[in-house]
Short mmCIF file of C-alpha atoms in Angstrom, two decimals:
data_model
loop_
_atom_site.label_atom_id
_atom_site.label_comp_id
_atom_site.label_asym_id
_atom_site.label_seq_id
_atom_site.Cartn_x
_atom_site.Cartn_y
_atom_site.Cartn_z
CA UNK A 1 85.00 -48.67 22.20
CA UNK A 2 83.01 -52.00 21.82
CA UNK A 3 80.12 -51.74 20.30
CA UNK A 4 77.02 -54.21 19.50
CA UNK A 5 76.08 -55.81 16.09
CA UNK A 6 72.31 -56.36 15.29
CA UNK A 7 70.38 -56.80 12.18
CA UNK A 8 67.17 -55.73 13.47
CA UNK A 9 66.51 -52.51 10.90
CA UNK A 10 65.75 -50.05 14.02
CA UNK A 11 69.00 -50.29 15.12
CA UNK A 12 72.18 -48.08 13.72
CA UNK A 13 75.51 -46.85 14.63
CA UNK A 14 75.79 -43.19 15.26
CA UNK A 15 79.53 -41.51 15.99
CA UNK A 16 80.58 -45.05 16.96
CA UNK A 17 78.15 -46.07 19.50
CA UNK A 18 75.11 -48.28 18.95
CA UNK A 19 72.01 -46.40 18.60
CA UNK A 20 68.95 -48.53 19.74
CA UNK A 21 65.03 -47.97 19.38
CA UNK A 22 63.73 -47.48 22.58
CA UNK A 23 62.30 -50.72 25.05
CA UNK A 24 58.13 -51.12 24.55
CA UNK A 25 56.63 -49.23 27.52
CA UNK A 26 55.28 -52.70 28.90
CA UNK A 27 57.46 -55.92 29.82
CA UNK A 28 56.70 -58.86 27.49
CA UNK A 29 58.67 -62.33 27.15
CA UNK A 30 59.95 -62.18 23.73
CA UNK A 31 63.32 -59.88 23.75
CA UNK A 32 63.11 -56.42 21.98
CA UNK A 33 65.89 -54.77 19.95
CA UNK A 34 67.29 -53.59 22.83
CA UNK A 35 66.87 -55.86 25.37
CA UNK A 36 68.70 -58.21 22.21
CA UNK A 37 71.53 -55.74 22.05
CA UNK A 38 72.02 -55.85 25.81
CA UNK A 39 72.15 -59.22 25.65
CA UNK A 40 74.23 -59.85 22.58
CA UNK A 41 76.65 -58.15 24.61
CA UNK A 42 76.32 -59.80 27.29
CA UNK A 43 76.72 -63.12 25.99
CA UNK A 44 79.78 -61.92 24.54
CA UNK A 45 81.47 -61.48 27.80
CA UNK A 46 81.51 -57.61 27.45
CA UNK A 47 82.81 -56.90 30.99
CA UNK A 48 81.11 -53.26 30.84
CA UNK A 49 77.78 -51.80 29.03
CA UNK A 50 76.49 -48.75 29.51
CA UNK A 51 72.93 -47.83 28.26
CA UNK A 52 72.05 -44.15 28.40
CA UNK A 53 68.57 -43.17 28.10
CA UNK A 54 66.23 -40.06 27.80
CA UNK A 55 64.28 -39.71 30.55
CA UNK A 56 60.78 -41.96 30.11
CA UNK A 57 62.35 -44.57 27.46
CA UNK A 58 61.76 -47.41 29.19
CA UNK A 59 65.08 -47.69 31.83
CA UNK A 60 63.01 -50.22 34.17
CA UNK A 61 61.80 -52.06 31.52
CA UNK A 62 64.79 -52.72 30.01
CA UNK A 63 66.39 -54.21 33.04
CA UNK A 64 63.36 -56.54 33.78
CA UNK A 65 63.39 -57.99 30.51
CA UNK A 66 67.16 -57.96 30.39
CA UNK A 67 67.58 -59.85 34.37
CA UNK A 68 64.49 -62.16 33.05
CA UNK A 69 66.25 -63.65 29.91
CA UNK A 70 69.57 -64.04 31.47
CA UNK A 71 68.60 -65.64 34.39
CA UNK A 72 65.85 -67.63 32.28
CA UNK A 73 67.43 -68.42 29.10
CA UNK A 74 71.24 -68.21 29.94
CA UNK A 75 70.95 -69.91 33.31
CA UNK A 76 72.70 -67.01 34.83
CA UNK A 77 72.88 -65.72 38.65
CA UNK A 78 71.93 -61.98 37.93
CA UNK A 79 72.11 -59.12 40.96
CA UNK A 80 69.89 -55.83 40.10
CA UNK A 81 71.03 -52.82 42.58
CA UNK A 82 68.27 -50.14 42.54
CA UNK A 83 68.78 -46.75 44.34
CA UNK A 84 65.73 -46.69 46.14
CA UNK A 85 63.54 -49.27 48.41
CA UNK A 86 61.14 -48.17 46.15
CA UNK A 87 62.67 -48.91 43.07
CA UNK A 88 63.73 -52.10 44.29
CA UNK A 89 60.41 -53.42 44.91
CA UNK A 90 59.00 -52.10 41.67
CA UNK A 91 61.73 -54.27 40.21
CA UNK A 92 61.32 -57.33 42.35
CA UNK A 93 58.09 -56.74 41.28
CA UNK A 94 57.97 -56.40 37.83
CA UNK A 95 60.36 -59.67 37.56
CA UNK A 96 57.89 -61.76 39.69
CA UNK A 97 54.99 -60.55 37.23
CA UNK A 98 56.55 -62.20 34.31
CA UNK A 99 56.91 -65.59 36.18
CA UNK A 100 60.34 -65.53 36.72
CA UNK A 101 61.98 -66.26 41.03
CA UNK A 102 62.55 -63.36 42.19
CA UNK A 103 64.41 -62.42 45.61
CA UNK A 104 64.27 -59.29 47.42
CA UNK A 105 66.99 -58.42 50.07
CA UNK A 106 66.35 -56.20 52.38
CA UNK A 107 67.79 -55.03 55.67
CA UNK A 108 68.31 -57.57 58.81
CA UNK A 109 65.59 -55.67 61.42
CA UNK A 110 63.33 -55.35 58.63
CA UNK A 111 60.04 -57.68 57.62
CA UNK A 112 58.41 -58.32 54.15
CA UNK A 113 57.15 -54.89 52.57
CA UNK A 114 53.52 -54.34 52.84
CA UNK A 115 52.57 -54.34 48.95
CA UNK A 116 54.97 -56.70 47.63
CA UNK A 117 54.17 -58.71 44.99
CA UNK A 118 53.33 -62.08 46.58
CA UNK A 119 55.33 -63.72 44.08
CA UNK A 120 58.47 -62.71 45.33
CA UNK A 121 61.07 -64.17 48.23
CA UNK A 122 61.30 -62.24 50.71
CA UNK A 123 65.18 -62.39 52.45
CA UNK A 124 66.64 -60.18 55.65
CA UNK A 125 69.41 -62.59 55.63
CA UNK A 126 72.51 -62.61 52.64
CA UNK A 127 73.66 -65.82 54.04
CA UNK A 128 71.02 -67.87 52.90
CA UNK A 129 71.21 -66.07 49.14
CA UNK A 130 73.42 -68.89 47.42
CA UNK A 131 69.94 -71.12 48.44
CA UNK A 132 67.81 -68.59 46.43
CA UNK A 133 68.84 -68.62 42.85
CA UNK A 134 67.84 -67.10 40.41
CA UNK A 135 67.27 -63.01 40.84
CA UNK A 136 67.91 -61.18 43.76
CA UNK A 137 67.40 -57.52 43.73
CA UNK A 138 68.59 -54.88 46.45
CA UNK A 139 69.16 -51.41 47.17
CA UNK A 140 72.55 -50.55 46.33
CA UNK A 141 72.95 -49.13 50.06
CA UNK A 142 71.88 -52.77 50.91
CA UNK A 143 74.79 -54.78 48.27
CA UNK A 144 77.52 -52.55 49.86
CA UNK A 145 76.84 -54.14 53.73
CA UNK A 146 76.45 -57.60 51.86
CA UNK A 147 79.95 -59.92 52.15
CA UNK A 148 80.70 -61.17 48.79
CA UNK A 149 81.34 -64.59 50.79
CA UNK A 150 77.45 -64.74 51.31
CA UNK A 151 76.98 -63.85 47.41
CA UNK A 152 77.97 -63.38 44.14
CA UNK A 153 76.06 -62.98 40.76
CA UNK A 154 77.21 -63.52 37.08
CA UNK A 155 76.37 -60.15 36.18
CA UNK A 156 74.65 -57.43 38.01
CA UNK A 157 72.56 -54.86 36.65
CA UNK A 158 72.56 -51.21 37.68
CA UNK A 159 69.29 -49.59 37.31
CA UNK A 160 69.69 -45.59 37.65
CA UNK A 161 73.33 -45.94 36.93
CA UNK A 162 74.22 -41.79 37.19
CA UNK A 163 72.69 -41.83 40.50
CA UNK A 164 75.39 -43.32 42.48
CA UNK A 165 78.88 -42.70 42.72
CA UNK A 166 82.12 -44.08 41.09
CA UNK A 167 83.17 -45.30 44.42
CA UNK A 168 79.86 -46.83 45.20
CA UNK A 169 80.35 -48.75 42.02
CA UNK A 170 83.37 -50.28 42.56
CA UNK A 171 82.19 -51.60 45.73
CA UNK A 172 79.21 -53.13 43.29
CA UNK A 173 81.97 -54.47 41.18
CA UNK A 174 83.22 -56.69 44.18
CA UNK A 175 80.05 -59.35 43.49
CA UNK A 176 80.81 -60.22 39.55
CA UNK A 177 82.77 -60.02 36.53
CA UNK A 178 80.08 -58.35 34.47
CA UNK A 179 78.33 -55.20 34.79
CA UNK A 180 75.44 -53.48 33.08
CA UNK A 181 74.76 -50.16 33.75
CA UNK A 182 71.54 -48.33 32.67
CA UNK A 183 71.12 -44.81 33.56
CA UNK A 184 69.93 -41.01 32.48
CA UNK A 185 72.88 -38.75 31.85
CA UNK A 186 70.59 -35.65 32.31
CA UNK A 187 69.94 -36.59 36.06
CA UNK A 188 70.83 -34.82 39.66
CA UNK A 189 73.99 -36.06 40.55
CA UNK A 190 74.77 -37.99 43.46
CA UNK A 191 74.25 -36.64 46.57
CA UNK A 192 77.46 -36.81 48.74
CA UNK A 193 77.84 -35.60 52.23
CA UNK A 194 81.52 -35.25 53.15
CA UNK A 195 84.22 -33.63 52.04
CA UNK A 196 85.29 -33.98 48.49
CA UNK A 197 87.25 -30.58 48.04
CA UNK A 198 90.16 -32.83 47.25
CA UNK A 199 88.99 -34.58 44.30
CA UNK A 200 87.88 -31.58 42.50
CA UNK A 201 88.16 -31.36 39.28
CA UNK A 202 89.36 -35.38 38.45
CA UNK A 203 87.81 -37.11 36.39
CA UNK A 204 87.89 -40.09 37.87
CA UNK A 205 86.90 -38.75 40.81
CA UNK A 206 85.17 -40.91 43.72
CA UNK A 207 81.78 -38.87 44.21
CA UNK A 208 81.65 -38.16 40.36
CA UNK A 209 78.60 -39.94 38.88
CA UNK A 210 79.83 -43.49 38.24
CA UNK A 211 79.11 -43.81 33.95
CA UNK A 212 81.19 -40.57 33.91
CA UNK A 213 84.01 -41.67 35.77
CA UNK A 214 84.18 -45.20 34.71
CA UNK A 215 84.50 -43.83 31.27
CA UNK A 216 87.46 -41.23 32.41
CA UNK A 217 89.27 -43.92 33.70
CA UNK A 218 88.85 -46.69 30.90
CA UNK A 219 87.85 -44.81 28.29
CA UNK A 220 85.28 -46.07 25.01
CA UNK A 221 88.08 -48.78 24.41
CA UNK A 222 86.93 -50.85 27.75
CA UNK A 223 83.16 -50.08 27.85
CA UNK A 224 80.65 -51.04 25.53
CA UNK A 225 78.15 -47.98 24.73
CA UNK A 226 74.41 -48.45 23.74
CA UNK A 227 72.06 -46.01 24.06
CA UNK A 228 68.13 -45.66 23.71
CA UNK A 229 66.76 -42.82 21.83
CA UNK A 230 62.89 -42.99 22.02
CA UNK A 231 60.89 -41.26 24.76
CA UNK A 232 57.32 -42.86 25.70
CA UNK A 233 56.99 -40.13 28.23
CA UNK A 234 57.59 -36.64 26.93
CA UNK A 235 55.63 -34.80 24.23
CA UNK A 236 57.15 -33.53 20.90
CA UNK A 237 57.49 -29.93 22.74
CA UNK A 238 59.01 -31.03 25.60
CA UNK A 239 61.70 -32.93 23.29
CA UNK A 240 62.68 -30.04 21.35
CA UNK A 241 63.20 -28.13 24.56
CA UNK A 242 64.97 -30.39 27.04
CA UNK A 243 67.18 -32.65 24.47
CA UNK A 244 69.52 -30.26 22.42
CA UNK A 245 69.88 -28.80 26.55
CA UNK A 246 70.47 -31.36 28.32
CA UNK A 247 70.94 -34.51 26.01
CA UNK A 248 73.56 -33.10 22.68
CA UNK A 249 75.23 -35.89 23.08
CA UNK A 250 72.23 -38.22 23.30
CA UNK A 251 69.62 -37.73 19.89
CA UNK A 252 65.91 -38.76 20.68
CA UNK A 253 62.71 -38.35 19.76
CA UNK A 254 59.41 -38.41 21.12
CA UNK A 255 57.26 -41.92 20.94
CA UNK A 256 54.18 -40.60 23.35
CA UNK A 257 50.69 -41.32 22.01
CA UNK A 258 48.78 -38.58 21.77
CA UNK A 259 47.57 -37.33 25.47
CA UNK A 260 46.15 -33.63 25.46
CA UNK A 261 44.63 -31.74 28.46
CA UNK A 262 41.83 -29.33 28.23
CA UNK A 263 41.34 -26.38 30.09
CA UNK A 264 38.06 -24.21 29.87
CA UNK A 265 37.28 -25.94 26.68
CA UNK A 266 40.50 -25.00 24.80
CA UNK A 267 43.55 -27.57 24.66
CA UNK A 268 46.21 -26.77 26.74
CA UNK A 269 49.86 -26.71 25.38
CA UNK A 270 52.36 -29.30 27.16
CA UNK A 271 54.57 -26.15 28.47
CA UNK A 272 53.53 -23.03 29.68
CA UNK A 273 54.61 -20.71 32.44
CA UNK A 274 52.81 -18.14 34.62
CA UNK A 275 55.04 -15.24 35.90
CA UNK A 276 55.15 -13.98 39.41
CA UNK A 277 57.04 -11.38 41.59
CA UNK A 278 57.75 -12.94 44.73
CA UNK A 279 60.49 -11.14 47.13
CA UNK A 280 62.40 -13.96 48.34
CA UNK A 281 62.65 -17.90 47.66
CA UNK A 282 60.50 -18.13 51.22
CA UNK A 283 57.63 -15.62 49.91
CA UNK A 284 54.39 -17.30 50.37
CA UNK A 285 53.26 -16.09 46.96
CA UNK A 286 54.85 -18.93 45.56
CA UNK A 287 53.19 -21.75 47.13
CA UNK A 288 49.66 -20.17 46.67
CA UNK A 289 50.36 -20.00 43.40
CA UNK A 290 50.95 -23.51 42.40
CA UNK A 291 48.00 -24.16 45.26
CA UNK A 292 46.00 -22.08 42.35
CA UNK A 293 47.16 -23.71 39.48
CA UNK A 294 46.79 -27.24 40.65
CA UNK A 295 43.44 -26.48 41.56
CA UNK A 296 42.80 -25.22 38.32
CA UNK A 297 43.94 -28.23 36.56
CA UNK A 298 41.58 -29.98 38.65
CA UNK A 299 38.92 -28.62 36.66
CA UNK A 300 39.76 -29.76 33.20
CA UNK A 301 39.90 -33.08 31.11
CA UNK A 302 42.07 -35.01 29.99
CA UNK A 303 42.30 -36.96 26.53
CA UNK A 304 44.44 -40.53 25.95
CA UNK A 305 43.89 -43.25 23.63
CA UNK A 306 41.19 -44.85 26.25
CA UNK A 307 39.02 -41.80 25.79
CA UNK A 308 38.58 -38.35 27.65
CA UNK A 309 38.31 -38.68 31.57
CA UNK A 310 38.58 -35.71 34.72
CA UNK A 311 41.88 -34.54 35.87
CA UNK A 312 42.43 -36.30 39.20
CA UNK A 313 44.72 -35.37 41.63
CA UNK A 314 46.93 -38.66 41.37
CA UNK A 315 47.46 -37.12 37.18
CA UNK A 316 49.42 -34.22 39.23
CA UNK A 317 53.44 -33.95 40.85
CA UNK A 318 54.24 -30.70 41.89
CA UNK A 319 57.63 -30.10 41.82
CA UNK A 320 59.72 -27.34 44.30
CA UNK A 321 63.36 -26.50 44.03
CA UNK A 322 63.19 -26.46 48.05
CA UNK A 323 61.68 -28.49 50.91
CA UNK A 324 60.40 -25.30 52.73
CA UNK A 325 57.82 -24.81 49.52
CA UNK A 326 57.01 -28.26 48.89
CA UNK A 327 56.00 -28.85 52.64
CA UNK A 328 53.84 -25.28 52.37
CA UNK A 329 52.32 -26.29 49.39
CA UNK A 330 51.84 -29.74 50.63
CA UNK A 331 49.87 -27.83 53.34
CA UNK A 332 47.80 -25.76 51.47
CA UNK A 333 46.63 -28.86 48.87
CA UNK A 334 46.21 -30.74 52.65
CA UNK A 335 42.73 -32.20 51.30
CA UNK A 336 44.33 -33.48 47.92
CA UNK A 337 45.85 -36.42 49.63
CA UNK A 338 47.11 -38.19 46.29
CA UNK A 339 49.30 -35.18 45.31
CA UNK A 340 52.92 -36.39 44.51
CA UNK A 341 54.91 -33.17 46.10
CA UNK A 342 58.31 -32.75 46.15
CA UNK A 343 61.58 -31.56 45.13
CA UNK A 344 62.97 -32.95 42.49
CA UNK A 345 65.96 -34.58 44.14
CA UNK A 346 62.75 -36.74 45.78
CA UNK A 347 60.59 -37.11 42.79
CA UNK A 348 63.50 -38.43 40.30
CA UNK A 349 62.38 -41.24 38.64
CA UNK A 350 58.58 -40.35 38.81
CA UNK A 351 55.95 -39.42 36.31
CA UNK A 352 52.90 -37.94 36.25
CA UNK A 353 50.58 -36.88 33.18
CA UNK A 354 50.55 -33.18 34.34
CA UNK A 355 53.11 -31.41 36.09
CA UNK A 356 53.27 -27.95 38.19
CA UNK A 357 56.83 -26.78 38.64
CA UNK A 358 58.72 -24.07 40.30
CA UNK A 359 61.49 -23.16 38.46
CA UNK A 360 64.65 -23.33 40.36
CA UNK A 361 65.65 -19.67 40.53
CA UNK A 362 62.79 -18.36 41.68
CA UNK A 363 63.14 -15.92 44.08
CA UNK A 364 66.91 -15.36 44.47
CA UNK A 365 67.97 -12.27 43.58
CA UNK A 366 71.62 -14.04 42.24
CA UNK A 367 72.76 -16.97 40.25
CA UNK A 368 73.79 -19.92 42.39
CA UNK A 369 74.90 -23.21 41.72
CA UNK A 370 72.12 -24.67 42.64
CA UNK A 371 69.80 -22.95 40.59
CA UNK A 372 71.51 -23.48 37.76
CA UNK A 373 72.55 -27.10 38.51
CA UNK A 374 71.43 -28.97 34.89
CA UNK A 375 70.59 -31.73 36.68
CA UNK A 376 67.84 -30.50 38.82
CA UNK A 377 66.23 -28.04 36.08
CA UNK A 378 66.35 -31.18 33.92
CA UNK A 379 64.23 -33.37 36.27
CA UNK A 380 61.45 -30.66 37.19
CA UNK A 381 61.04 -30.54 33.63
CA UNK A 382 60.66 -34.06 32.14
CA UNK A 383 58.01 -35.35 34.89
CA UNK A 384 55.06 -34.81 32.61
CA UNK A 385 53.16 -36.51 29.67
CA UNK A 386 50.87 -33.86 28.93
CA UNK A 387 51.31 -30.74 30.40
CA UNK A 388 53.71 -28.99 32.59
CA UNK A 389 53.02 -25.23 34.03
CA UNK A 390 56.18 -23.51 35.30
CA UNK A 391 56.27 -20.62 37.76
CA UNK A 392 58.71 -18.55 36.91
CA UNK A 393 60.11 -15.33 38.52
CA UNK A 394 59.94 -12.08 36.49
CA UNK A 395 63.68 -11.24 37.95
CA UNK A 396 65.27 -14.67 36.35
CA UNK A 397 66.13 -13.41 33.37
CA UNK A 398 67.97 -10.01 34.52
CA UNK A 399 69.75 -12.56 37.46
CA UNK A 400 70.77 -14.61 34.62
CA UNK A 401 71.66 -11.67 31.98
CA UNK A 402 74.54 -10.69 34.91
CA UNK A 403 75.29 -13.84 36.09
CA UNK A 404 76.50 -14.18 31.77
CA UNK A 405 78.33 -10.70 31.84
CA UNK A 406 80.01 -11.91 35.37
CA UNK A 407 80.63 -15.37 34.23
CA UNK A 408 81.34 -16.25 30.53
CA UNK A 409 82.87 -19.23 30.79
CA UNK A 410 80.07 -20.71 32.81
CA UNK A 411 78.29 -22.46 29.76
CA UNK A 412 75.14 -23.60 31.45
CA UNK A 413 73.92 -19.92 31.94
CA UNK A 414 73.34 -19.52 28.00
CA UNK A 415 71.90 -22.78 27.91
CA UNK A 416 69.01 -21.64 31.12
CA UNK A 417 68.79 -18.40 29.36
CA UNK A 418 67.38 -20.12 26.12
CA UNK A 419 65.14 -22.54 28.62
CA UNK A 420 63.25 -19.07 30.10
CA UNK A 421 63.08 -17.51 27.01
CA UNK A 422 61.57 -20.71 25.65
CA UNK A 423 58.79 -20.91 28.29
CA UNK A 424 57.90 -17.57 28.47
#
């Protein structure tokens, strides 16, 4: 495995990979340890980087700073593929903030986003991209109906890196020699429609999440491996829960400054739970009760470094394991418009200082894969700053207590055992 060198004293070498303090929550123009690590290896022709990070450490940062000095200071033509629209017009966005051109490309039929940054081209077209320069970010959806004889960059950076798929990666691959990948291991996997029965079990399988599989196939020999291990997002509580769970192979800490909410007069610890008996995943009980505890959030305060202020809604994401509850819910908060409600496949990537989540077994009266997918039970619970509240159902832990005596090979069931236990 390659690995960077750097001076700076924050850095280190753990097990063999570079270990790198976290990006500052806010671009700036001078390079940061780990924007200089990303580049270092850059520079050195690395054909491969990978950059795991915790969720809230800075990911988007990291990749505007990175695609600003490259194309800035190394002269470089530098491709960003985000996963989203959204995400790729927070990063066109971002880019165009700090001075640097900046292209957006976006579909054929389509015309300039309302909201964009003014700063930033505008381009339906991929032929006319060797005109632009410079940056051009797109939707990785959008790169894979580009012709590489319209474009191709020096190095392209992959924001959100485990949430596409090997094969959508080596599509990526086809516009430049380089690629940086920055991603969050403890995300929801790719979604993939068809068929992939046949591929079970590989490694290097084509719907597996690309940093996985590009690792099977190449192993630490061909990739270089940095990592960021500071969280601006997630409380000290929150830490000690979600990373031995979800991150052992990724060590971080917490970096938030101190943000506290206050219910009734009494601060409010960033996890609790409130237990309910509903009788199926579909029982209204569930929705009304998040509809009860958002409402009661609304009444409290909440404390940052700029003072103590009201809970708003826009400080609240409620997050569902299904669509069927978020859309209820959605219906019974109908006259808090600036709610952020969804599932957690939709709110990925999203943060909000208080959170109200459903925890993703509630209701069955079995085990199923997808209540126990890591990857979704990871997301519901890192959306927060402050405060999450979890719903949980009083018949989760007897589901899970036979799901272990069925299933004792099936590892994650210990590890969502210690979760509940944990939160209640």
């Amino acid at each position: 495995m390659r690995t960077t060198t750097n001076t700076n004293p924050v850095t280190e070498t753990v097990s063999g990979q570079t270990t790198i303090d976290a990006a500052l929550p806010a671009p700036a123009p001078a390079p940061d340890p780990a924007t200089a690590a990303a580049l270092f290896a850059t520079w050195s022709g690395d054909p491969l980087v990978l950059i795991d990070s915790p969720p809230g450490a800075g990911k988007t940062t990291l990749i505007t700073r990175l695609a600003q000095q490259l194309a800035s200071r190394a002269h470089l033509r530098v491709a960003i593929a985000g996963q989203t629209r959204v995400q790729a017009h927070d990063l066109a966005g971002r880019i165009a903030s700090l001075g640097q051109p900046v292209t957006l490309l976006g579909g054929r039929t389509e015309r300039r986003p309302a909201g964009l940054h003014t700063e930033v081209t505008y381009q339906s077209n991929p032929g006319q991209l060797r005109r632009e320069g410079g940056i051009v970010v797109a939707t990785t959806a959008r790169w894979l109906w580009t012709a590489t004889n319209n474009y191709v960059a020096d190095v392209l950076l992959v924001d959100e890196a485990y949430q596409i798929t090997y094969a959508d990666l080596g599509a990526l691959a086809a516009f430049t020699q380089q690629l940086v990948m920055v991603g969050d291991p403890g995300q929801i996997d790719p979604v993939v429609t068809g068929d992939t029965t046949r591929w079970n079990g590989q490694p290097e399988a084509p719907d597996r999440p690309a940093p996985h599989a590009i690792l099977a196939a190449h192993g630490d020999e061909q990739v270089t491996r940095q990592r960021l291990h500071r969280s601006w997002r997630l409380g000290p509580a929150t830490v000690a829960l979600i990373q031995p769970a979800f991150y052992p192979g990724l060590p971080f800490t917490s970096a938030r400054p101190e943000e506290t909410l206050t219910l009734d007069g009494t601060p409010t610890p960033e996890l609790t739970s409130i237990p309910i008996t509903p009788t199926a995943e579909t029982d209204p009980l569930i929705c009304h009760t998040v509809a009860d505890r958002v409402r009661h959030l609304l009444t409290g305060t909440l404390t940052t470094a700029d003072g103590t202020r009201p809970v708003t809604a826009q400080d609240i994401a409620v997050i569902t394991p299904r669509v069927t509850q978020s859309a209820l819910t959605a219906a019974l908060l109908a006259d808090l418009p600036d709610l952020l409600i969804g599932t957690a496949n939709a709110i990925q990537g999203a943060e909000r200082p208080l959170a109200v989540v459903v925890h993703p077994l509630m209701g069955l009266p079995e085990v199923t894969p997808f209540g126990t997918d890591p990857g979704r039970t990871c997301v519901a619970l890192t959306r927060h700053r402050a405060h999450a509240t979890v719903i949980i159902d009083t018949n989760t832990a007897a589901c899970l207590a036979t799901a272990a005596t069925e299933h004792p090979d099936d590892t994650w069931i210990p590890i969502h055992q210690h979760i509940l236990e944990a939160l209640t």
